Amino acid sequence: MRVDHIALYCIDLEGMKSFFMEYFGCTPNELYHNSRTGLKTYILSFPDGGAKLEIMARPEVIKPVTDIFHGGFIHLSIALGSKEAVEEKTEELKSDGYECISGPRTTGDGYYESCIIGPEGILS
């Protein structure tokens, strides 16, 4: 058993797709559009395979979750392979205007991480 994909609602579907393509090398599938419900989605594949990220938009999804302390999923962790890669990606995102709310640091459970607020709210 394994995680195949995780889904994330967003407001600006094309902007979110561009973010993951630019900063994490993701490849999108073709746009899926359900004309009855207004749902639009892309499935994003990461360069090394593994679990995918589905980004979704619907007309009624108009407000991002920005409260870091809420029920439900709270972050997305992307393994970069080394401490140096985490530091480089953190600096790249910060220099492009994204806010780093913590890190780079080693967590109590041994991960080396940075927490970055993504294009529409809390992502890390």
Coordinates of C-alpha atoms in Angstrom, one line a residue:
M1 CA 0.0 0.0 0.0
R2 CA 1.2 3.5 -0.7
V3 CA 0.0 7.1 -1.1
D4 CA -0.8 7.7 -4.8
H5 CA -1.7 11.3 -4.7
I6 CA -2.8 14.1 -2.4
A7 CA -5.3 16.8 -3.5
L8 CA -5.1 20.5 -2.8
Y9 CA -7.8 23.1 -3.6
C10 CA -6.4 26.4 -4.9
I11 CA -7.8 29.7 -6.2
D12 CA -5.4 30.3 -9.1
L13 CA -5.0 26.9 -10.7
E14 CA -2.6 28.0 -13.4
G15 CA -0.5 30.0 -10.9
M16 CA -0.2 27.1 -8.5
K17 CA 0.7 24.8 -11.4
S18 CA 3.5 27.3 -12.4
F19 CA 4.7 27.4 -8.8
F20 CA 5.2 23.7 -8.6
M21 CA 6.7 23.4 -12.1
E22 CA 9.2 26.3 -11.5
Y23 CA 10.3 25.5 -8.0
F24 CA 10.0 21.7 -7.8
G25 CA 10.3 20.5 -11.4
C26 CA 6.7 19.0 -11.5
T27 CA 5.2 17.9 -14.7
P28 CA 1.4 18.4 -15.1
N29 CA -1.0 16.1 -17.0
E30 CA -3.6 17.6 -19.3
L31 CA -6.1 19.9 -17.7
Y32 CA -9.3 18.1 -16.6
H33 CA -12.4 20.2 -16.7
N34 CA -15.9 19.0 -15.5
S35 CA -18.2 21.5 -17.2
R36 CA -21.1 20.5 -15.0
T37 CA -19.4 21.3 -11.7
G38 CA -16.8 23.7 -12.8
L39 CA -14.0 21.6 -11.3
K40 CA -10.6 21.9 -13.0
T41 CA -7.6 19.8 -12.0
Y42 CA -4.1 19.0 -12.9
I43 CA -2.1 16.0 -11.5
L44 CA 1.5 17.0 -10.9
S45 CA 4.2 14.4 -11.0
F46 CA 7.5 15.1 -9.2
P47 CA 10.8 14.3 -11.0
D48 CA 11.6 11.2 -8.9
G49 CA 8.2 9.6 -9.2
G50 CA 6.4 8.6 -6.0
A51 CA 3.2 10.3 -4.8
K52 CA 1.6 12.9 -7.0
L53 CA -0.1 16.2 -6.2
E54 CA -3.5 17.0 -7.6
I55 CA -4.3 20.7 -7.7
M56 CA -7.9 21.5 -8.0
A57 CA -10.1 24.6 -8.5
R58 CA -13.8 25.2 -8.4
P59 CA -15.8 28.4 -8.8
E60 CA -17.0 28.3 -5.2
V61 CA -13.5 27.9 -3.7
I62 CA -12.6 31.6 -3.3
K63 CA -10.7 31.9 0.1
P64 CA -7.5 30.1 0.9
V65 CA -6.8 28.7 4.4
T66 CA -4.2 30.9 6.0
D67 CA -4.6 29.9 9.7
I68 CA -1.7 27.5 10.5
F69 CA -3.6 26.1 13.4
H70 CA -6.7 24.4 12.0
G71 CA -8.0 20.9 11.7
G72 CA -7.1 18.8 8.6
F73 CA -4.0 18.7 6.5
I74 CA -1.6 21.5 7.3
H75 CA 1.5 21.1 5.1
L76 CA 3.1 19.4 2.2
S77 CA 6.6 18.1 2.7
I78 CA 8.8 17.8 -0.4
A79 CA 12.1 15.9 0.1
L80 CA 15.0 17.7 -1.7
G81 CA 17.7 15.2 -0.9
S82 CA 20.2 17.1 1.3
K83 CA 20.6 19.9 3.8
E84 CA 22.3 22.0 1.1
A85 CA 19.3 21.6 -1.3
V86 CA 16.9 22.7 1.5
E87 CA 19.1 25.8 2.2
E88 CA 19.3 26.6 -1.6
K89 CA 15.6 26.1 -2.2
T90 CA 14.8 28.2 0.9
E91 CA 17.0 31.1 -0.3
E92 CA 15.6 30.8 -3.9
L93 CA 12.0 31.0 -2.6
K94 CA 12.8 33.9 -0.2
S95 CA 14.6 35.9 -2.9
D96 CA 11.5 35.5 -5.0
G97 CA 9.3 36.9 -2.3
Y98 CA 7.9 33.9 -0.5
E99 CA 7.9 34.1 3.3
C100 CA 9.9 31.5 5.3
I101 CA 8.2 31.1 8.7
S102 CA 10.7 28.7 10.1
G103 CA 14.0 27.1 9.3
P104 CA 16.1 25.8 7.8
R105 CA 16.4 23.7 10.9
T106 CA 16.5 20.1 12.2
T107 CA 13.2 19.2 13.8
G108 CA 12.8 17.2 17.0
D109 CA 11.9 14.2 14.9
G110 CA 15.1 14.5 12.7
Y111 CA 13.9 16.2 9.5
Y112 CA 15.9 19.1 8.1
E113 CA 13.3 21.6 6.9
S114 CA 12.1 25.0 6.1
C115 CA 8.5 26.1 6.2
I116 CA 7.5 28.4 3.4
I117 CA 4.2 30.1 2.9
G118 CA 3.3 29.3 -0.7
P119 CA 1.3 31.3 -3.3
E120 CA -2.1 31.0 -1.6
G121 CA -1.5 30.2 2.1
I122 CA 0.3 27.7 4.2
L123 CA 2.5 25.3 2.3
S124 CA 5.8 23.9 3.4

